[in-house]
């Protein structure tokens, strides 16, 4: 497998933010991580280490969901696009009591984030929200599972979650392997 040479660096800023910069031939991307409270009190300015972030400055004062999130990332690409992404703590608890806690961005499904974090042996089948194999039950927090079609409103109100199509919208705790509870 060919891997092109790449460079990377990380810098901590006085505001508590961390800026990571990774470049490779034909690719340039920078990721900035902030504590959400820092962002709620200030306006993010273009930072010299990340020349791809375009002006004008981005203000996050109007993003109410950031109050629930512990950190936020800004990603920029060579196309001069900047995206803000909330990152939440998700804890999965298996039937045996084993706990797996990981960071999950608000633009990735919980099942995908768990797999990326190295959490093994989680049940799934369709990965489309059309079955109940990946079913979990939310004990704290909230998710957006509007991409799913299997659960009805009552089941979602009871806290059932299809991890294959659920985006975190707050820090959350989910008990896994709950498919048997529906039947």
mmCIF file of C-alpha atoms in Angstrom:
data_model
loop_
_atom_site.group_PDB
_atom_site.id
_atom_site.type_symbol
_atom_site.label_atom_id
_atom_site.label_comp_id
_atom_site.label_asym_id
_atom_site.label_seq_id
_atom_site.Cartn_x
_atom_site.Cartn_y
_atom_site.Cartn_z
ATOM 1 C CA UNK A 1 0.000 0.000 0.000
ATOM 2 C CA UNK A 2 1.418 3.382 -1.012
ATOM 3 C CA UNK A 3 1.284 6.085 1.603
ATOM 4 C CA UNK A 4 2.274 9.588 0.604
ATOM 5 C CA UNK A 5 4.567 11.557 2.895
ATOM 6 C CA UNK A 6 2.600 13.739 5.279
ATOM 7 C CA UNK A 7 3.407 16.280 7.938
ATOM 8 C CA UNK A 8 1.413 17.072 11.012
ATOM 9 C CA UNK A 9 1.641 19.425 13.958
ATOM 10 C CA UNK A 10 -0.420 20.442 16.973
ATOM 11 C CA UNK A 11 -0.465 23.754 18.820
ATOM 12 C CA UNK A 12 -2.210 24.702 22.052
ATOM 13 C CA UNK A 13 -3.627 28.219 22.192
ATOM 14 C CA UNK A 14 -4.098 30.446 25.247
ATOM 15 C CA UNK A 15 -7.878 30.039 24.932
ATOM 16 C CA UNK A 16 -7.565 26.321 25.646
ATOM 17 C CA UNK A 17 -8.022 25.405 21.984
ATOM 18 C CA UNK A 18 -5.850 22.872 20.216
ATOM 19 C CA UNK A 19 -5.077 23.240 16.545
ATOM 20 C CA UNK A 20 -3.926 20.210 14.574
ATOM 21 C CA UNK A 21 -2.608 20.667 11.069
ATOM 22 C CA UNK A 22 -2.036 17.781 8.674
ATOM 23 C CA UNK A 23 -0.816 18.153 5.142
ATOM 24 C CA UNK A 24 0.065 15.711 2.410
ATOM 25 C CA UNK A 25 0.630 16.207 -1.315
ATOM 26 C CA UNK A 26 -2.664 17.494 -2.736
ATOM 27 C CA UNK A 27 -4.358 17.593 0.688
ATOM 28 C CA UNK A 28 -4.453 20.184 3.401
ATOM 29 C CA UNK A 29 -6.691 19.944 6.443
ATOM 30 C CA UNK A 30 -6.673 21.507 9.858
ATOM 31 C CA UNK A 31 -8.793 20.590 12.854
ATOM 32 C CA UNK A 32 -9.395 22.922 15.787
ATOM 33 C CA UNK A 33 -10.820 21.671 19.084
ATOM 34 C CA UNK A 34 -12.298 24.058 21.643
ATOM 35 C CA UNK A 35 -14.116 23.662 24.916
ATOM 36 C CA UNK A 36 -17.674 24.760 24.123
ATOM 37 C CA UNK A 37 -17.798 27.318 26.930
ATOM 38 C CA UNK A 38 -14.807 29.103 25.378
ATOM 39 C CA UNK A 39 -16.699 29.363 22.110
ATOM 40 C CA UNK A 40 -19.900 30.541 23.695
ATOM 41 C CA UNK A 41 -18.070 33.512 25.211
ATOM 42 C CA UNK A 42 -16.065 34.517 22.164
ATOM 43 C CA UNK A 43 -15.866 34.709 18.431
ATOM 44 C CA UNK A 44 -13.473 32.390 16.621
ATOM 45 C CA UNK A 45 -11.013 34.301 14.481
ATOM 46 C CA UNK A 46 -8.988 32.967 11.573
ATOM 47 C CA UNK A 47 -5.809 31.610 13.148
ATOM 48 C CA UNK A 48 -2.467 32.022 11.321
ATOM 49 C CA UNK A 49 -1.534 28.347 11.699
ATOM 50 C CA UNK A 50 -4.708 27.458 9.804
ATOM 51 C CA UNK A 51 -4.646 29.683 6.702
ATOM 52 C CA UNK A 52 -7.525 27.777 5.111
ATOM 53 C CA UNK A 53 -10.097 29.183 7.545
ATOM 54 C CA UNK A 54 -11.703 32.015 5.634
ATOM 55 C CA UNK A 55 -12.816 35.381 6.986
ATOM 56 C CA UNK A 56 -15.141 36.719 8.294
ATOM 57 C CA UNK A 57 -14.833 35.264 11.804
ATOM 58 C CA UNK A 58 -17.353 32.594 12.785
ATOM 59 C CA UNK A 59 -19.564 33.343 15.786
ATOM 60 C CA UNK A 60 -21.034 30.489 17.824
ATOM 61 C CA UNK A 61 -23.135 32.533 20.231
ATOM 62 C CA UNK A 62 -26.371 31.462 18.543
ATOM 63 C CA UNK A 63 -25.737 27.704 18.632
ATOM 64 C CA UNK A 64 -27.792 26.590 21.606
ATOM 65 C CA UNK A 65 -26.867 22.901 21.343
ATOM 66 C CA UNK A 66 -23.264 23.760 22.187
ATOM 67 C CA UNK A 67 -24.294 24.243 25.808
ATOM 68 C CA UNK A 68 -24.673 20.460 26.023
ATOM 69 C CA UNK A 69 -21.395 19.580 24.333
ATOM 70 C CA UNK A 70 -17.991 19.345 25.969
ATOM 71 C CA UNK A 71 -15.933 20.216 22.910
ATOM 72 C CA UNK A 72 -16.318 21.479 19.400
ATOM 73 C CA UNK A 73 -14.214 20.981 16.301
ATOM 74 C CA UNK A 74 -13.776 23.206 13.287
ATOM 75 C CA UNK A 75 -12.651 21.490 10.131
ATOM 76 C CA UNK A 76 -11.471 23.268 7.038
ATOM 77 C CA UNK A 77 -10.499 21.900 3.665
ATOM 78 C CA UNK A 78 -8.608 23.185 0.660
ATOM 79 C CA UNK A 79 -11.969 24.258 -0.820
ATOM 80 C CA UNK A 80 -12.138 26.959 1.903
ATOM 81 C CA UNK A 81 -15.106 25.313 3.608
ATOM 82 C CA UNK A 82 -15.358 25.465 7.366
ATOM 83 C CA UNK A 83 -17.636 23.194 9.356
ATOM 84 C CA UNK A 84 -18.383 23.286 13.074
ATOM 85 C CA UNK A 85 -18.872 19.917 14.681
ATOM 86 C CA UNK A 86 -19.956 19.260 18.265
ATOM 87 C CA UNK A 87 -18.315 16.298 19.975
ATOM 88 C CA UNK A 88 -20.121 14.437 22.753
ATOM 89 C CA UNK A 89 -19.143 11.760 25.279
ATOM 90 C CA UNK A 90 -21.033 8.535 24.652
ATOM 91 C CA UNK A 91 -20.933 5.623 27.080
ATOM 92 C CA UNK A 92 -22.158 2.207 25.940
ATOM 93 C CA UNK A 93 -22.945 -0.361 28.612
ATOM 94 C CA UNK A 94 -23.166 -4.014 27.541
ATOM 95 C CA UNK A 95 -25.393 -6.632 29.231
ATOM 96 C CA UNK A 96 -22.339 -7.930 31.137
ATOM 97 C CA UNK A 97 -21.782 -4.425 32.590
ATOM 98 C CA UNK A 98 -18.740 -3.635 30.451
ATOM 99 C CA UNK A 99 -18.543 0.110 29.783
ATOM 100 C CA UNK A 100 -17.077 1.787 26.701
ATOM 101 C CA UNK A 101 -16.787 5.578 26.679
ATOM 102 C CA UNK A 102 -15.694 7.501 23.593
ATOM 103 C CA UNK A 103 -16.016 10.837 21.830
ATOM 104 C CA UNK A 104 -18.698 10.944 19.152
ATOM 105 C CA UNK A 105 -19.095 13.857 16.733
ATOM 106 C CA UNK A 106 -22.618 15.056 16.056
ATOM 107 C CA UNK A 107 -22.252 14.259 12.345
ATOM 108 C CA UNK A 108 -21.453 10.539 12.750
ATOM 109 C CA UNK A 109 -23.672 7.649 13.778
ATOM 110 C CA UNK A 110 -23.022 6.284 17.279
ATOM 111 C CA UNK A 111 -22.303 2.786 15.931
ATOM 112 C CA UNK A 112 -19.693 4.176 13.507
ATOM 113 C CA UNK A 113 -18.085 6.294 16.240
ATOM 114 C CA UNK A 114 -17.943 3.265 18.547
ATOM 115 C CA UNK A 115 -16.241 1.188 15.871
ATOM 116 C CA UNK A 116 -13.767 4.014 15.151
ATOM 117 C CA UNK A 117 -12.978 4.149 18.873
ATOM 118 C CA UNK A 118 -12.189 0.433 18.915
ATOM 119 C CA UNK A 119 -15.331 -0.769 20.669
ATOM 120 C CA UNK A 120 -15.776 -4.341 19.488
ATOM 121 C CA UNK A 121 -18.645 -6.752 19.128
ATOM 122 C CA UNK A 122 -21.612 -4.434 18.909
ATOM 123 C CA UNK A 123 -24.662 -5.929 17.219
ATOM 124 C CA UNK A 124 -25.828 -4.608 13.845
ATOM 125 C CA UNK A 125 -27.320 -5.890 10.632
ATOM 126 C CA UNK A 126 -28.877 -3.445 8.167
ATOM 127 C CA UNK A 127 -27.023 -0.213 9.106
ATOM 128 C CA UNK A 128 -30.061 1.645 7.778
ATOM 129 C CA UNK A 129 -32.410 1.839 10.764
ATOM 130 C CA UNK A 130 -34.780 -0.686 9.234
ATOM 131 C CA UNK A 131 -34.324 -3.515 11.757
ATOM 132 C CA UNK A 132 -33.771 -3.838 15.519
ATOM 133 C CA UNK A 133 -30.430 -5.670 15.691
ATOM 134 C CA UNK A 134 -28.448 -2.650 16.966
ATOM 135 C CA UNK A 135 -31.140 -1.578 19.439
ATOM 136 C CA UNK A 136 -30.043 0.096 22.638
ATOM 137 C CA UNK A 137 -31.842 1.954 25.392
ATOM 138 C CA UNK A 138 -30.920 5.515 26.287
ATOM 139 C CA UNK A 139 -30.649 6.103 30.035
ATOM 140 C CA UNK A 140 -29.303 9.681 29.870
ATOM 141 C CA UNK A 141 -28.774 12.216 27.098
ATOM 142 C CA UNK A 142 -30.413 12.580 23.719
ATOM 143 C CA UNK A 143 -29.968 11.476 20.116
ATOM 144 C CA UNK A 144 -31.322 12.282 16.666
ATOM 145 C CA UNK A 145 -32.412 9.091 14.947
ATOM 146 C CA UNK A 146 -34.601 10.629 12.276
ATOM 147 C CA UNK A 147 -32.767 8.565 9.613
ATOM 148 C CA UNK A 148 -34.344 5.372 11.017
ATOM 149 C CA UNK A 149 -37.662 3.845 10.068
ATOM 150 C CA UNK A 150 -38.057 0.836 12.386
ATOM 151 C CA UNK A 151 -38.982 2.379 15.735
ATOM 152 C CA UNK A 152 -42.318 4.059 16.332
ATOM 153 C CA UNK A 153 -42.757 7.252 18.362
ATOM 154 C CA UNK A 154 -43.734 5.383 21.548
ATOM 155 C CA UNK A 155 -40.615 3.217 21.425
ATOM 156 C CA UNK A 156 -38.398 6.272 20.902
ATOM 157 C CA UNK A 157 -40.132 8.060 23.803
ATOM 158 C CA UNK A 158 -39.330 5.011 25.981
ATOM 159 C CA UNK A 159 -35.650 5.603 25.146
ATOM 160 C CA UNK A 160 -35.010 2.962 22.505
ATOM 161 C CA UNK A 161 -32.229 3.881 20.080
ATOM 162 C CA UNK A 162 -31.024 2.367 16.826
ATOM 163 C CA UNK A 163 -27.285 2.980 17.182
ATOM 164 C CA UNK A 164 -26.705 2.512 13.439
ATOM 165 C CA UNK A 165 -28.715 5.674 12.606
ATOM 166 C CA UNK A 166 -28.487 7.709 15.834
ATOM 167 C CA UNK A 167 -26.478 10.927 16.015
ATOM 168 C CA UNK A 168 -25.635 12.157 19.533
ATOM 169 C CA UNK A 169 -27.137 15.549 20.420
ATOM 170 C CA UNK A 170 -25.801 15.546 24.007
ATOM 171 C CA UNK A 171 -23.535 13.423 26.191
ATOM 172 C CA UNK A 172 -25.352 10.114 26.610
ATOM 173 C CA UNK A 173 -25.374 6.663 28.175
ATOM 174 C CA UNK A 174 -26.845 3.783 26.161
ATOM 175 C CA UNK A 175 -27.422 0.192 27.289
ATOM 176 C CA UNK A 176 -26.715 -2.061 24.314
ATOM 177 C CA UNK A 177 -28.096 -5.406 23.097
ATOM 178 C CA UNK A 178 -31.744 -4.519 23.795
ATOM 179 C CA UNK A 179 -33.378 -6.134 20.753
ATOM 180 C CA UNK A 180 -34.972 -8.817 22.951
ATOM 181 C CA UNK A 181 -36.781 -6.161 25.006
ATOM 182 C CA UNK A 182 -39.070 -5.300 22.087
ATOM 183 C CA UNK A 183 -40.420 -8.818 21.612
#
